[in-house]
Structure formats: structure tokens, C-alpha cells
Amino acid sequence: MYPGTDFDQQFLEERVRQFTAQVERRLSGALSEEEFRPLRLMNGLYLQLHAYMLRVAIPYGCLSAVQLRRLADIAERWDRGYGHFTTRQNIQFNWLRLTDVPKVLAALADVGMHAVQTSGNTIRNITTDPFAGVAADECMDPRPLAELLRQWSTDHPEFQFLPRKFKIAISAGETDRAITRFHDIGLRLRSGSRGDPRVELIVGGGLGRTPVIGSTLRDDLRIEELLPYIEATLAVWNRYGRRDNKYKARIKILVQSLGIEAFRAQVEAQYALRRQIAPASPAALASIAEAFRQPVVVERSLAVYEQALASDAEFARWIRRNCTAHREDAYAIVTVSLKAHGETPGDASVQQMRALADLAEQVSQGELRISQSQNVVLPHVHRADLPTLFAALREVGLGTPNAGLLSDIIACPGMDYCSLALARSIPIAQQIATHFQSLGLEELIGPLEIKISGCINACAHHHLGHIGILGLERAGAECYQILLGGEGGQDAAIGSKCGPSFTAGELLAALERLLYRYLALRDGPQERFADCCRRLGTEAFRQALYGRESDTA
Amino acid sequence: MKKIKGQPLVLTANDLHSGACVWRTREGDWSAHLADAQVLTDSAQAERLLAEAERAESRVLSPHLTPVVMGERGPRPARLRDLLRHRGPSAGGAVIRSV
């Protein structure tokens, strides 16, 4: 974890004072809603269907046990006993009163947390690999770079009034776990010759109503060039990006309209002007990297672990599904599923948050991560601790062995909470999870990503689901369109839409036909649904959705 | 907003302080309970009250008229979004059920 500095702390305290005064002026009538709205959005505060919603930043998904305990306190004292983790590694509180928000922000600032730039037309929370710093397949730890970008982008005077929001993701693994091809800027780090890391800068990716796979702007940036190059990219968009139509305002639209070559020429021209900015960034990066506390590695007997693995089938299944290789063989990266069948994806209760904070202190050196798939990660768990960890997680409903399986569904808050949604997402996710569990098909089907968004804004990344589900409204009723074959990682693909939408009542049967068709067509259990879709094309599956026989079946 | 001919309406908004859903009562006040809402059948009156609410932003935000169906236990929003605002999230799950 990065400890944060006095500068950060002073900034947060000052911001809390400012916002407290702004809320007072709004309540007294001195500020109109029109005047207040941009101020509250600069501090992550939305008005949703039932209450105010506060989106709290979890910088690049890294959270300490102390911070998580504070989030639990906030949920208990000022909210309704739970929080919702998002696909951008943040947490949202759904039931706040405006009058309590200053107190909530003060409680957050106390542990170095805030809601700055989690909304509005600014650079949003930088996201990265939830396994960063411990993954066996990464070329370097991306977190210091994420922290450098966080420091640079926070309150950056040039980038507070961008044409629209701007999202940056960084990945340093061989496997891209940060969805870099679908961000305004995605950074892929790799080790260059002589150990000198190089960065691929991907620009203009995104989802929403215009899903686009990002294009490579530069493939060979050195770390020291990165900050001025990103700044040059933003400056070009800030100057030429559209501001007349919010649906055309994202950088992807500018890149598409100029073409990547012309866009690159503009960025290079800006870069020539700006390459001297932040000359101290390599030194700053080095000192940030030094400040990151590295996990302590200890040698312990693995006998308990091996015995449990051999004798406890449930434990073995959880290890297989929810544990990932750590760069130290004796350790594991544990994905704690917030997707118990029938629960709300990404929600954690106060009790669960407190249990996770305690467990992080006991077995993961006080650290947690929030993943893009709305789960919690314990990044440094000695394998000897895994049996007791599994037992403790099961006691609070967090031991579901379903990471990466059908019920590990990403769902946005949908019309149950969100004022933009056209249809509900959460009940659909709950029904799918419990239905296929009762059929006993989940393990048989194997790795499968289902992503459900309640509107075209695509907060749940439905375009990237192996099965994507998009909520729509038809004649005043909710309905759901299915997309097939999406993928967020290196084989980035946008799912293709499959004809007429289904009512909520028709959806389960359609998915059941689809997945039975997959089981019939796949080339053995090792062929994932996504791969099978890619090999055969989506047509055979489309036929199954609508209950028609297929030539390929 | 779209006019819905012939359907009774209620005026609803979110309370500035709490953000909670509120319904305009016959007395011109705002209540947390839909049962207290004044049911409007005269569209001119409904539009007038809406315009009034839009000027009352020191009390309420996002005021809008929404059609209701009259039942034995009073009005019930015809639109799903306002039905959810009235009833709270439909989503099950122990976390929400425990609230």
C-alpha cells in the first residue's frame, strides 16, 4: 500500500471544508441546484431514485483493512448497512442524506479516502490489475505508475472541465486484467530490452452507446515519456473534442473522426511542446515505488494446506476457482466472491466488510483489492492460511467458489437504484445465478462471463460479456437484448447483438437453450463458451436463443 | 413530459435534504407516503402544480407528474420507475432483505 502524504491529507481536509460550506449554502438557498450540481458532482455525489448516492474512490482498487473498516462504519451509521462495489474498483453508498454527506466525507478523509473526481467531466479514478504487485505474470508493478497518475490528475487545473469524463486503466500482466482496450487511455506495460520497460498507449476505446476497441497510439513509450505524452493526448481532446453533444464528446469520437494517424500527428505536436513538463517524474516515480510497502514473505509448512486440499472437496473447489498464482509459490491471491447465489452482485454488508478487514489483517498483511468484476481480492495469503480463511469466509457468506463462473455476474445497479436505467439488472442476475445453480450446470459449463447493464450506458460492460445482457424498455415494459461473444482481455471483442429482445420471463429459458446448445457443440470441457463462440460464430447460438434448430447442431 | 390523456396523475419529487421520494399532498405539502398524495385528474391543474414545484427547489428536486392506477388501497404508480421509487428496490438478497 502507498501511505499517502501530508500534502494529500491537507488537500482532502481542505476539500471537506469547502464542500461542507457548499452544502450549507445549498440548504440555506444561497446556491441554486443548477449552481450546486457541478460542485456535488466534483465530489462524487449523485441524486438517484431513492436518495443521494456517493461514489467513493478506491485508487487503483487498493484498500487497507483500516479503510475498509471505515467504509463499514459509514454504511452502518449513515447508510443502510451495505455498500456496492463497482466495475471501476470504487464503492457506492446508496442511501445517504445530503445533510450527512459532509460528515461522511470527513470520516473518509480521516483514513485518506475521498470521492474527488469520481464523477463529472474530469479524469476519473485510475484503475489497474487487481492482482498488481503480486501477479506471477507481470513485468513490473503498475501501482506506482497508477499512483503517479493519480497525483498528477487530482485537481489538475487544465483538466477539470473536459468535454466529458476520462478513464485511464493500466495493466502490466501478460493477461490484461484491466480492460485496457476499452478505456479512453489504456496502458499496457511490458519489459523492453535491457529490462527497460516499454508502454503501449491505447487510445479511444470505450463502451456506452458507441462501443469501440481502442487503437494503439504508441507502442514504445518509455516510462519517462509517459506523463507528458498522456498530457499531450488529453490536451488535443480538450481542445478539439466536441462539447455540443454529450454522446459525441468522448475521446473515441474524436479519434474516429480524425483517424488515428491525424490524431497521432496532433498529439506529437503537443508532445513536442510539453515533453519538458514534469521533468522530475522519473524521480517521483522512483520515490513512490519505494514508498509502496512490499509484502513480507515467510517460510511455513504447507502440511495443513495440502491435507485440506486432499480431504476437503469443497475447499479444493474453492482453491481451483478462487485462488490465482502469486509470484511467490507459497502464497496465493484469493478472490473473495461477492456473488453468492441469489445475492446482489458487488454488495457487501457491514458484517462482511468488517470480517474482510479482520481477515485481511490476519492473513493478507492488511491489504485488499477491489476487482473490476465486483469482487474483493486478498492479495498475499500464505497457503498455510487458506483452510482457516475459507472457513471464516464461509461463516459470513463469502465462501462461494464461483470466481469466473456463470454466477460471477457483473450487474449495474439498474432501475432498482439508478435514475438513468431503463430496466432492472440485479433481479435478473439473481435469477440467472439461482436458476443455473438449481440445474447443477454451473461447474459443467465452466468459465463464463455474464454482464448485465440496465441501459445503454453500459456500466456493467455488457458488450464485453461472453453473454451480454442489455436492459431496454419496450412499450413501457422492461426487456432484455442479448449480445454474444464479447471479450475484455487481449482477444478484445465487442459482443454481437442477437435479434429481438426478451421479456424478463422469457430470458431464463432462452439462456438455458443457449447453454445447452453450447454443451452440445463444444470441443470438450476445455473449450470455454467464449472460445466456442469464436470458433463456430454466433449464428448457431443465436438460433438456440430463439428456440430454433441449427444446421451446425 | 408526455401527456397521458385521461389517466390520473400524482406529483412526485425527491426531498432536497434526504433525497428521499416524496409525493405532493392535497395540503400542498410533501409526504413520504404515496397514500397521502393528491390524485390529479385535471391536467391543467397538474401542470400548474408541477411548475410550482419546479420553483420550490429549496425543498424538492426532480419534480415530475406520473400516472397512477387507482386501487382499493389508493393510488399505485403505473410506471415501473415510479413504482420502484415508491416501493424501494425490488432486488432480493439477504443484504437488502435485512434492511
PDB file of C-alpha atoms in Angstrom, chain A residues 31-307:
ATOM      1  CA  LEU A  31     -26.924  28.241  -4.064  1.00  0.00           C
ATOM      2  CA  SER A  32     -29.469  27.035  -6.617  1.00  0.00           C
ATOM      3  CA  GLU A  33     -29.493  23.393  -7.654  1.00  0.00           C
ATOM      4  CA  GLU A  34     -28.032  24.414 -11.008  1.00  0.00           C
ATOM      5  CA  GLU A  35     -25.106  26.063  -9.217  1.00  0.00           C
ATOM      6  CA  PHE A  36     -24.699  23.271  -6.710  1.00  0.00           C
ATOM      7  CA  ARG A  37     -24.913  20.319  -9.100  1.00  0.00           C
ATOM      8  CA  PRO A  38     -21.407  20.640 -10.617  1.00  0.00           C
ATOM      9  CA  LEU A  39     -19.999  21.139  -7.119  1.00  0.00           C
ATOM     10  CA  ARG A  40     -21.570  17.970  -5.794  1.00  0.00           C
ATOM     11  CA  LEU A  41     -20.536  16.043  -8.902  1.00  0.00           C
ATOM     12  CA  MET A  42     -16.926  17.132  -8.353  1.00  0.00           C
ATOM     13  CA  ASN A  43     -17.276  15.277  -5.079  1.00  0.00           C
ATOM     14  CA  GLY A  44     -18.886  12.110  -6.382  1.00  0.00           C
ATOM     15  CA  LEU A  45     -22.401  12.879  -5.155  1.00  0.00           C
ATOM     16  CA  TYR A  46     -25.363  11.955  -7.365  1.00  0.00           C
ATOM     17  CA  LEU A  47     -29.114  12.099  -6.805  1.00  0.00           C
ATOM     18  CA  GLN A  48     -30.564   8.697  -7.646  1.00  0.00           C
ATOM     19  CA  LEU A  49     -34.089   7.283  -7.462  1.00  0.00           C
ATOM     20  CA  HIS A  50     -34.363   6.868  -3.699  1.00  0.00           C
ATOM     21  CA  ALA A  51     -31.655   9.042  -2.172  1.00  0.00           C
ATOM     22  CA  TYR A  52     -28.270  10.634  -2.731  1.00  0.00           C
ATOM     23  CA  MET A  53     -25.555   8.235  -3.884  1.00  0.00           C
ATOM     24  CA  LEU A  54     -21.902   8.820  -3.042  1.00  0.00           C
ATOM     25  CA  ARG A  55     -19.226   7.140  -5.151  1.00  0.00           C
ATOM     26  CA  VAL A  56     -16.063   6.809  -3.078  1.00  0.00           C
ATOM     27  CA  ALA A  57     -12.735   6.412  -4.875  1.00  0.00           C
ATOM     28  CA  ILE A  58     -10.607   3.391  -4.170  1.00  0.00           C
ATOM     29  CA  PRO A  59      -7.432   4.449  -6.003  1.00  0.00           C
ATOM     30  CA  TYR A  60      -6.441   1.657  -8.434  1.00  0.00           C
ATOM     31  CA  GLY A  61      -8.556  -0.694  -6.313  1.00  0.00           C
ATOM     32  CA  CYS A  62      -6.162  -0.789  -3.332  1.00  0.00           C
ATOM     33  CA  LEU A  63      -7.721  -0.674   0.098  1.00  0.00           C
ATOM     34  CA  SER A  64      -6.311  -1.163   3.603  1.00  0.00           C
ATOM     35  CA  ALA A  65      -8.099  -3.063   6.351  1.00  0.00           C
ATOM     36  CA  VAL A  66      -8.388   0.209   8.274  1.00  0.00           C
ATOM     37  CA  GLN A  67     -10.058   1.890   5.305  1.00  0.00           C
ATOM     38  CA  LEU A  68     -12.479  -0.981   4.734  1.00  0.00           C
ATOM     39  CA  ARG A  69     -13.465  -0.883   8.389  1.00  0.00           C
ATOM     40  CA  ARG A  70     -14.197   2.814   7.963  1.00  0.00           C
ATOM     41  CA  LEU A  71     -16.370   2.079   4.921  1.00  0.00           C
ATOM     42  CA  ALA A  72     -18.295  -0.401   7.097  1.00  0.00           C
ATOM     43  CA  ASP A  73     -18.733   2.266   9.797  1.00  0.00           C
ATOM     44  CA  ILE A  74     -20.108   4.697   7.211  1.00  0.00           C
ATOM     45  CA  ALA A  75     -22.523   2.084   5.830  1.00  0.00           C
ATOM     46  CA  GLU A  76     -23.749   1.374   9.337  1.00  0.00           C
ATOM     47  CA  ARG A  77     -24.034   4.908  10.617  1.00  0.00           C
ATOM     48  CA  TRP A  78     -25.228   6.894   7.621  1.00  0.00           C
ATOM     49  CA  ASP A  79     -26.398   4.357   5.069  1.00  0.00           C
ATOM     50  CA  ARG A  80     -28.444   1.165   5.272  1.00  0.00           C
ATOM     51  CA  GLY A  81     -25.870  -1.383   6.294  1.00  0.00           C
ATOM     52  CA  TYR A  82     -24.231  -2.180   2.968  1.00  0.00           C
ATOM     53  CA  GLY A  83     -22.111  -0.810   0.149  1.00  0.00           C
ATOM     54  CA  HIS A  84     -21.889  -1.625  -3.538  1.00  0.00           C
ATOM     55  CA  PHE A  85     -18.510  -2.254  -5.199  1.00  0.00           C
ATOM     56  CA  THR A  86     -18.320  -1.133  -8.825  1.00  0.00           C
ATOM     57  CA  THR A  87     -16.603  -2.222 -12.040  1.00  0.00           C
ATOM     58  CA  ARG A  88     -14.193   0.684 -11.713  1.00  0.00           C
ATOM     59  CA  GLN A  89     -12.898  -0.548  -8.378  1.00  0.00           C
ATOM     60  CA  ASN A  90     -14.895   2.016  -6.374  1.00  0.00           C
ATOM     61  CA  ILE A  91     -17.647   1.719  -3.767  1.00  0.00           C
ATOM     62  CA  GLN A  92     -21.056   3.384  -3.793  1.00  0.00           C
ATOM     63  CA  PHE A  93     -23.318   4.211  -0.871  1.00  0.00           C
ATOM     64  CA  ASN A  94     -26.927   4.280  -1.997  1.00  0.00           C
ATOM     65  CA  TRP A  95     -28.934   5.825   0.816  1.00  0.00           C
ATOM     66  CA  LEU A  96     -27.217   8.981   2.028  1.00  0.00           C
ATOM     67  CA  ARG A  97     -28.864  12.205   3.162  1.00  0.00           C
ATOM     68  CA  LEU A  98     -27.341  15.395   1.777  1.00  0.00           C
ATOM     69  CA  THR A  99     -27.114  16.728   5.312  1.00  0.00           C
ATOM     70  CA  ASP A 100     -24.910  13.761   6.329  1.00  0.00           C
ATOM     71  CA  VAL A 101     -22.559  13.863   3.338  1.00  0.00           C
ATOM     72  CA  PRO A 102     -20.097  16.375   4.887  1.00  0.00           C
ATOM     73  CA  LYS A 103     -19.779  14.045   7.904  1.00  0.00           C
ATOM     74  CA  VAL A 104     -19.241  11.068   5.611  1.00  0.00           C
ATOM     75  CA  LEU A 105     -16.538  12.913   3.683  1.00  0.00           C
ATOM     76  CA  ALA A 106     -14.806  13.910   6.927  1.00  0.00           C
ATOM     77  CA  ALA A 107     -14.889  10.290   8.095  1.00  0.00           C
ATOM     78  CA  LEU A 108     -13.358   9.229   4.783  1.00  0.00           C
ATOM     79  CA  ALA A 109     -10.667  11.932   4.834  1.00  0.00           C
ATOM     80  CA  ASP A 110      -9.673  10.673   8.256  1.00  0.00           C
ATOM     81  CA  VAL A 111      -8.398   7.465   6.619  1.00  0.00           C
ATOM     82  CA  GLY A 112      -7.067   9.167   3.469  1.00  0.00           C
ATOM     83  CA  MET A 113     -10.171   8.486   1.375  1.00  0.00           C
ATOM     84  CA  HIS A 114     -12.470  10.740  -0.647  1.00  0.00           C
ATOM     85  CA  ALA A 115     -14.919  10.979  -3.532  1.00  0.00           C
ATOM     86  CA  VAL A 116     -12.963  13.547  -5.564  1.00  0.00           C
ATOM     87  CA  GLN A 117     -13.199  13.070  -9.354  1.00  0.00           C
ATOM     88  CA  THR A 118     -15.397  10.005  -9.122  1.00  0.00           C
ATOM     89  CA  SER A 119     -17.912  11.927 -11.201  1.00  0.00           C
ATOM     90  CA  GLY A 120     -18.005  14.914 -13.532  1.00  0.00           C
ATOM     91  CA  ASN A 121     -16.023  15.730 -16.649  1.00  0.00           C
ATOM     92  CA  THR A 122     -12.614  15.042 -15.202  1.00  0.00           C
ATOM     93  CA  ILE A 123     -10.008  12.281 -15.118  1.00  0.00           C
ATOM     94  CA  ARG A 124     -11.658   9.569 -13.057  1.00  0.00           C
ATOM     95  CA  ASN A 125     -10.187   7.003 -10.696  1.00  0.00           C
ATOM     96  CA  ILE A 126      -7.201   5.302 -12.360  1.00  0.00           C
ATOM     97  CA  THR A 127      -7.799   1.556 -12.490  1.00  0.00           C
ATOM     98  CA  THR A 128      -5.361  -1.305 -12.711  1.00  0.00           C
ATOM     99  CA  ASP A 129      -4.956  -5.047 -12.396  1.00  0.00           C
ATOM    100  CA  PRO A 130      -6.496  -6.162  -9.072  1.00  0.00           C
ATOM    101  CA  PHE A 131      -3.566  -8.609  -8.805  1.00  0.00           C
ATOM    102  CA  ALA A 132      -0.970  -5.833  -9.346  1.00  0.00           C
ATOM    103  CA  GLY A 133       2.270  -6.210  -7.454  1.00  0.00           C
ATOM    104  CA  VAL A 134       1.760  -9.914  -6.739  1.00  0.00           C
ATOM    105  CA  ALA A 135       0.728 -11.497 -10.056  1.00  0.00           C
ATOM    106  CA  ALA A 136       3.073 -14.171 -11.332  1.00  0.00           C
ATOM    107  CA  ASP A 137       2.739 -12.914 -14.925  1.00  0.00           C
ATOM    108  CA  GLU A 138       3.515  -9.212 -14.594  1.00  0.00           C
ATOM    109  CA  CYS A 139       6.622  -7.457 -15.912  1.00  0.00           C
ATOM    110  CA  MET A 140       6.542  -4.727 -13.274  1.00  0.00           C
ATOM    111  CA  ASP A 141       4.267  -3.447 -10.529  1.00  0.00           C
ATOM    112  CA  PRO A 142       1.861  -0.970 -12.204  1.00  0.00           C
ATOM    113  CA  ARG A 143       0.707   0.597  -8.932  1.00  0.00           C
ATOM    114  CA  PRO A 144       3.470   3.223  -8.587  1.00  0.00           C
ATOM    115  CA  LEU A 145       2.628   4.448 -12.074  1.00  0.00           C
ATOM    116  CA  ALA A 146      -1.081   4.472 -11.183  1.00  0.00           C
ATOM    117  CA  GLU A 147      -0.236   6.495  -8.072  1.00  0.00           C
ATOM    118  CA  LEU A 148       1.878   8.935 -10.114  1.00  0.00           C
ATOM    119  CA  LEU A 149      -1.062   9.414 -12.491  1.00  0.00           C
ATOM    120  CA  ARG A 150      -3.424   9.816  -9.544  1.00  0.00           C
ATOM    121  CA  GLN A 151      -1.255  12.582  -8.099  1.00  0.00           C
ATOM    122  CA  TRP A 152      -0.901  14.245 -11.486  1.00  0.00           C
ATOM    123  CA  SER A 153      -4.595  14.076 -12.378  1.00  0.00           C
ATOM    124  CA  THR A 154      -6.020  15.120  -8.994  1.00  0.00           C
ATOM    125  CA  ASP A 155      -7.213  18.718  -9.245  1.00  0.00           C
ATOM    126  CA  HIS A 156      -5.131  19.196 -12.428  1.00  0.00           C
ATOM    127  CA  PRO A 157      -6.151  22.739 -13.388  1.00  0.00           C
ATOM    128  CA  GLU A 158      -6.144  22.109 -17.141  1.00  0.00           C
ATOM    129  CA  PHE A 159      -8.340  19.020 -16.918  1.00  0.00           C
ATOM    130  CA  GLN A 160     -11.202  19.983 -14.592  1.00  0.00           C
ATOM    131  CA  PHE A 161     -13.587  20.959 -17.397  1.00  0.00           C
ATOM    132  CA  LEU A 162     -13.026  18.315 -20.030  1.00  0.00           C
ATOM    133  CA  PRO A 163     -15.602  17.684 -22.779  1.00  0.00           C
ATOM    134  CA  ARG A 164     -16.677  14.573 -20.857  1.00  0.00           C
ATOM    135  CA  LYS A 165     -15.350  12.054 -18.336  1.00  0.00           C
ATOM    136  CA  PHE A 166     -11.968  10.410 -18.952  1.00  0.00           C
ATOM    137  CA  LYS A 167     -10.922   6.965 -17.788  1.00  0.00           C
ATOM    138  CA  ILE A 168      -7.411   5.521 -17.645  1.00  0.00           C
ATOM    139  CA  ALA A 169      -6.500   1.884 -16.987  1.00  0.00           C
ATOM    140  CA  ILE A 170      -3.072   0.280 -16.593  1.00  0.00           C
ATOM    141  CA  SER A 171      -2.067  -3.350 -16.938  1.00  0.00           C
ATOM    142  CA  ALA A 172       1.350  -4.947 -16.580  1.00  0.00           C
ATOM    143  CA  GLY A 173       0.382  -8.606 -16.747  1.00  0.00           C
ATOM    144  CA  GLU A 174       0.650 -10.934 -19.711  1.00  0.00           C
ATOM    145  CA  THR A 175      -3.064 -11.311 -19.201  1.00  0.00           C
ATOM    146  CA  ASP A 176      -4.819  -7.961 -19.404  1.00  0.00           C
ATOM    147  CA  ARG A 177      -6.974  -7.835 -16.275  1.00  0.00           C
ATOM    148  CA  ALA A 178      -7.665  -4.095 -16.533  1.00  0.00           C
ATOM    149  CA  ILE A 179      -9.705  -3.974 -19.791  1.00  0.00           C
ATOM    150  CA  THR A 180      -7.164  -1.555 -21.302  1.00  0.00           C
ATOM    151  CA  ARG A 181      -8.607  -1.741 -24.841  1.00  0.00           C
ATOM    152  CA  PHE A 182     -11.893  -0.243 -23.646  1.00  0.00           C
ATOM    153  CA  HIS A 183     -10.670   2.859 -21.838  1.00  0.00           C
ATOM    154  CA  ASP A 184     -10.130   6.430 -23.013  1.00  0.00           C
ATOM    155  CA  ILE A 185      -6.467   5.641 -22.417  1.00  0.00           C
ATOM    156  CA  GLY A 186      -5.242   2.137 -21.722  1.00  0.00           C
ATOM    157  CA  LEU A 187      -1.604   1.481 -20.847  1.00  0.00           C
ATOM    158  CA  ARG A 188      -0.011  -1.936 -21.377  1.00  0.00           C
ATOM    159  CA  LEU A 189       3.371  -2.277 -19.731  1.00  0.00           C
ATOM    160  CA  ARG A 190       5.933  -4.801 -20.911  1.00  0.00           C
ATOM    161  CA  SER A 191       9.600  -5.351 -20.225  1.00  0.00           C
ATOM    162  CA  GLY A 192      11.768  -3.984 -23.008  1.00  0.00           C
ATOM    163  CA  SER A 193      15.280  -4.973 -23.931  1.00  0.00           C
ATOM    164  CA  ARG A 194      17.809  -4.490 -21.076  1.00  0.00           C
ATOM    165  CA  GLY A 195      14.964  -4.509 -18.564  1.00  0.00           C
ATOM    166  CA  ASP A 196      13.843  -1.045 -19.612  1.00  0.00           C
ATOM    167  CA  PRO A 197      10.011  -1.162 -19.510  1.00  0.00           C
ATOM    168  CA  ARG A 198       8.042  -0.008 -22.528  1.00  0.00           C
ATOM    169  CA  VAL A 199       4.453   1.114 -22.683  1.00  0.00           C
ATOM    170  CA  GLU A 200       1.792   0.626 -25.318  1.00  0.00           C
ATOM    171  CA  LEU A 201      -0.577   3.580 -25.146  1.00  0.00           C
ATOM    172  CA  ILE A 202      -4.036   2.655 -26.397  1.00  0.00           C
ATOM    173  CA  VAL A 203      -6.462   5.467 -27.049  1.00  0.00           C
ATOM    174  CA  GLY A 204     -10.144   5.899 -27.798  1.00  0.00           C
ATOM    175  CA  GLY A 205     -11.584   2.662 -26.520  1.00  0.00           C
ATOM    176  CA  GLY A 206     -14.892   2.684 -24.737  1.00  0.00           C
ATOM    177  CA  LEU A 207     -18.328   1.192 -24.284  1.00  0.00           C
ATOM    178  CA  GLY A 208     -21.621   3.038 -23.840  1.00  0.00           C
ATOM    179  CA  ARG A 209     -23.751   3.713 -26.887  1.00  0.00           C
ATOM    180  CA  THR A 210     -20.717   3.654 -29.184  1.00  0.00           C
ATOM    181  CA  PRO A 211     -18.551   0.675 -28.213  1.00  0.00           C
ATOM    182  CA  VAL A 212     -15.044   0.957 -29.697  1.00  0.00           C
ATOM    183  CA  ILE A 213     -11.893  -1.113 -29.330  1.00  0.00           C
ATOM    184  CA  GLY A 214      -9.067   1.323 -28.626  1.00  0.00           C
ATOM    185  CA  SER A 215      -6.266   1.941 -31.143  1.00  0.00           C
ATOM    186  CA  THR A 216      -2.572   1.868 -30.410  1.00  0.00           C
ATOM    187  CA  LEU A 217      -1.305   5.434 -30.393  1.00  0.00           C
ATOM    188  CA  ARG A 218       2.278   4.500 -29.491  1.00  0.00           C
ATOM    189  CA  ASP A 219       3.749   1.093 -28.857  1.00  0.00           C
ATOM    190  CA  ASP A 220       7.144   2.009 -27.500  1.00  0.00           C
ATOM    191  CA  LEU A 221       6.885   4.804 -24.966  1.00  0.00           C
ATOM    192  CA  ARG A 222       9.480   4.913 -22.246  1.00  0.00           C
ATOM    193  CA  ILE A 223       8.243   5.427 -18.707  1.00  0.00           C
ATOM    194  CA  GLU A 224       9.742   8.925 -18.511  1.00  0.00           C
ATOM    195  CA  GLU A 225       7.865   9.979 -21.666  1.00  0.00           C
ATOM    196  CA  LEU A 226       4.548   8.785 -20.370  1.00  0.00           C
ATOM    197  CA  LEU A 227       3.272  11.702 -18.323  1.00  0.00           C
ATOM    198  CA  PRO A 228       3.895  14.408 -20.953  1.00  0.00           C
ATOM    199  CA  TYR A 229       2.556  12.067 -23.647  1.00  0.00           C
ATOM    200  CA  ILE A 230      -0.682  11.436 -21.766  1.00  0.00           C
ATOM    201  CA  GLU A 231      -0.952  15.132 -21.094  1.00  0.00           C
ATOM    202  CA  ALA A 232      -0.485  15.869 -24.801  1.00  0.00           C
ATOM    203  CA  THR A 233      -3.216  13.346 -25.660  1.00  0.00           C
ATOM    204  CA  LEU A 234      -5.647  14.941 -23.229  1.00  0.00           C
ATOM    205  CA  ALA A 235      -4.754  18.427 -24.445  1.00  0.00           C
ATOM    206  CA  VAL A 236      -5.645  17.518 -28.054  1.00  0.00           C
ATOM    207  CA  TRP A 237      -9.007  16.125 -26.982  1.00  0.00           C
ATOM    208  CA  ASN A 238      -9.645  19.009 -24.572  1.00  0.00           C
ATOM    209  CA  ARG A 239      -9.137  21.417 -27.454  1.00  0.00           C
ATOM    210  CA  TYR A 240     -10.874  19.611 -30.318  1.00  0.00           C
ATOM    211  CA  GLY A 241     -13.314  17.236 -28.591  1.00  0.00           C
ATOM    212  CA  ARG A 242     -16.987  18.027 -29.127  1.00  0.00           C
ATOM    213  CA  ARG A 243     -18.835  19.838 -26.383  1.00  0.00           C
ATOM    214  CA  ASP A 244     -22.145  20.335 -28.187  1.00  0.00           C
ATOM    215  CA  ASN A 245     -23.409  16.782 -27.756  1.00  0.00           C
ATOM    216  CA  LYS A 246     -22.526  14.699 -24.730  1.00  0.00           C
ATOM    217  CA  TYR A 247     -22.887  11.473 -26.693  1.00  0.00           C
ATOM    218  CA  LYS A 248     -20.216  12.661 -29.111  1.00  0.00           C
ATOM    219  CA  ALA A 249     -17.912  14.183 -26.526  1.00  0.00           C
ATOM    220  CA  ARG A 250     -15.717  11.219 -25.582  1.00  0.00           C
ATOM    221  CA  ILE A 251     -12.203  10.968 -27.000  1.00  0.00           C
ATOM    222  CA  LYS A 252     -13.174   7.865 -29.013  1.00  0.00           C
ATOM    223  CA  ILE A 253     -15.391  10.039 -31.222  1.00  0.00           C
ATOM    224  CA  LEU A 254     -12.546  12.496 -31.887  1.00  0.00           C
ATOM    225  CA  VAL A 255     -10.124   9.668 -32.698  1.00  0.00           C
ATOM    226  CA  GLN A 256     -12.695   8.156 -35.058  1.00  0.00           C
ATOM    227  CA  SER A 257     -13.442  11.417 -36.801  1.00  0.00           C
ATOM    228  CA  LEU A 258      -9.797  12.439 -37.274  1.00  0.00           C
ATOM    229  CA  GLY A 259      -8.472   8.941 -37.865  1.00  0.00           C
ATOM    230  CA  ILE A 260      -5.675   7.546 -35.715  1.00  0.00           C
ATOM    231  CA  GLU A 261      -2.892   8.914 -37.977  1.00  0.00           C
ATOM    232  CA  ALA A 262      -4.111  12.506 -37.901  1.00  0.00           C
ATOM    233  CA  PHE A 263      -4.868  12.231 -34.210  1.00  0.00           C
ATOM    234  CA  ARG A 264      -1.339  10.953 -33.566  1.00  0.00           C
ATOM    235  CA  ALA A 265       0.138  13.872 -35.539  1.00  0.00           C
ATOM    236  CA  GLN A 266      -1.768  16.311 -33.334  1.00  0.00           C
ATOM    237  CA  VAL A 267      -0.603  14.552 -30.178  1.00  0.00           C
ATOM    238  CA  GLU A 268       3.013  14.509 -31.368  1.00  0.00           C
ATOM    239  CA  ALA A 269       2.833  18.263 -31.996  1.00  0.00           C
ATOM    240  CA  GLN A 270       1.506  18.814 -28.480  1.00  0.00           C
ATOM    241  CA  TYR A 271       4.085  16.435 -27.081  1.00  0.00           C
ATOM    242  CA  ALA A 272       6.875  18.467 -28.680  1.00  0.00           C
ATOM    243  CA  LEU A 273       5.595  21.450 -26.684  1.00  0.00           C
ATOM    244  CA  ARG A 274       5.075  19.544 -23.477  1.00  0.00           C
ATOM    245  CA  ARG A 275       7.862  16.992 -23.336  1.00  0.00           C
ATOM    246  CA  GLN A 276       9.737  19.141 -20.843  1.00  0.00           C
ATOM    247  CA  ILE A 277       6.889  19.183 -18.337  1.00  0.00           C
ATOM    248  CA  ALA A 278       7.247  17.126 -15.212  1.00  0.00           C
ATOM    249  CA  PRO A 279      10.970  16.521 -15.787  1.00  0.00           C
ATOM    250  CA  ALA A 280      11.055  15.156 -12.250  1.00  0.00           C
ATOM    251  CA  SER A 281       8.544  12.408 -12.981  1.00  0.00           C
ATOM    252  CA  PRO A 282      11.103   9.531 -13.144  1.00  0.00           C
ATOM    253  CA  ALA A 283      12.461  10.568  -9.742  1.00  0.00           C
ATOM    254  CA  ALA A 284       8.922  10.992  -8.392  1.00  0.00           C
ATOM    255  CA  LEU A 285       8.001   7.575  -9.710  1.00  0.00           C
ATOM    256  CA  ALA A 286      11.051   6.009  -8.085  1.00  0.00           C
ATOM    257  CA  SER A 287      10.236   7.562  -4.728  1.00  0.00           C
ATOM    258  CA  ILE A 288       6.577   6.468  -4.999  1.00  0.00           C
ATOM    259  CA  ALA A 289       7.713   2.930  -5.828  1.00  0.00           C
ATOM    260  CA  GLU A 290       9.946   2.960  -2.770  1.00  0.00           C
ATOM    261  CA  ALA A 291       7.069   4.095  -0.560  1.00  0.00           C
ATOM    262  CA  PHE A 292       4.930   1.100  -1.527  1.00  0.00           C
ATOM    263  CA  ARG A 293       5.219  -1.378   1.295  1.00  0.00           C
ATOM    264  CA  GLN A 294       6.285  -4.724  -0.119  1.00  0.00           C
ATOM    265  CA  PRO A 295       4.717  -7.874   1.292  1.00  0.00           C
ATOM    266  CA  VAL A 296       6.793  -9.828   3.750  1.00  0.00           C
ATOM    267  CA  VAL A 297       7.473 -13.378   2.624  1.00  0.00           C
ATOM    268  CA  VAL A 298       7.832 -16.048   5.303  1.00  0.00           C
ATOM    269  CA  GLU A 299       8.558 -19.746   5.143  1.00  0.00           C
ATOM    270  CA  ARG A 300       5.997 -22.005   6.749  1.00  0.00           C
ATOM    271  CA  SER A 301       4.969 -25.622   6.462  1.00  0.00           C
ATOM    272  CA  LEU A 302       2.272 -26.324   3.870  1.00  0.00           C
ATOM    273  CA  ALA A 303       1.140 -29.565   5.519  1.00  0.00           C
ATOM    274  CA  VAL A 304      -2.247 -28.196   6.708  1.00  0.00           C
ATOM    275  CA  TYR A 305      -2.963 -26.806   3.277  1.00  0.00           C
ATOM    276  CA  GLU A 306      -2.039 -29.997   1.443  1.00  0.00           C
ATOM    277  CA  GLN A 307      -4.047 -32.094   3.838  1.00  0.00           C
TER     278      GLN A 307
END
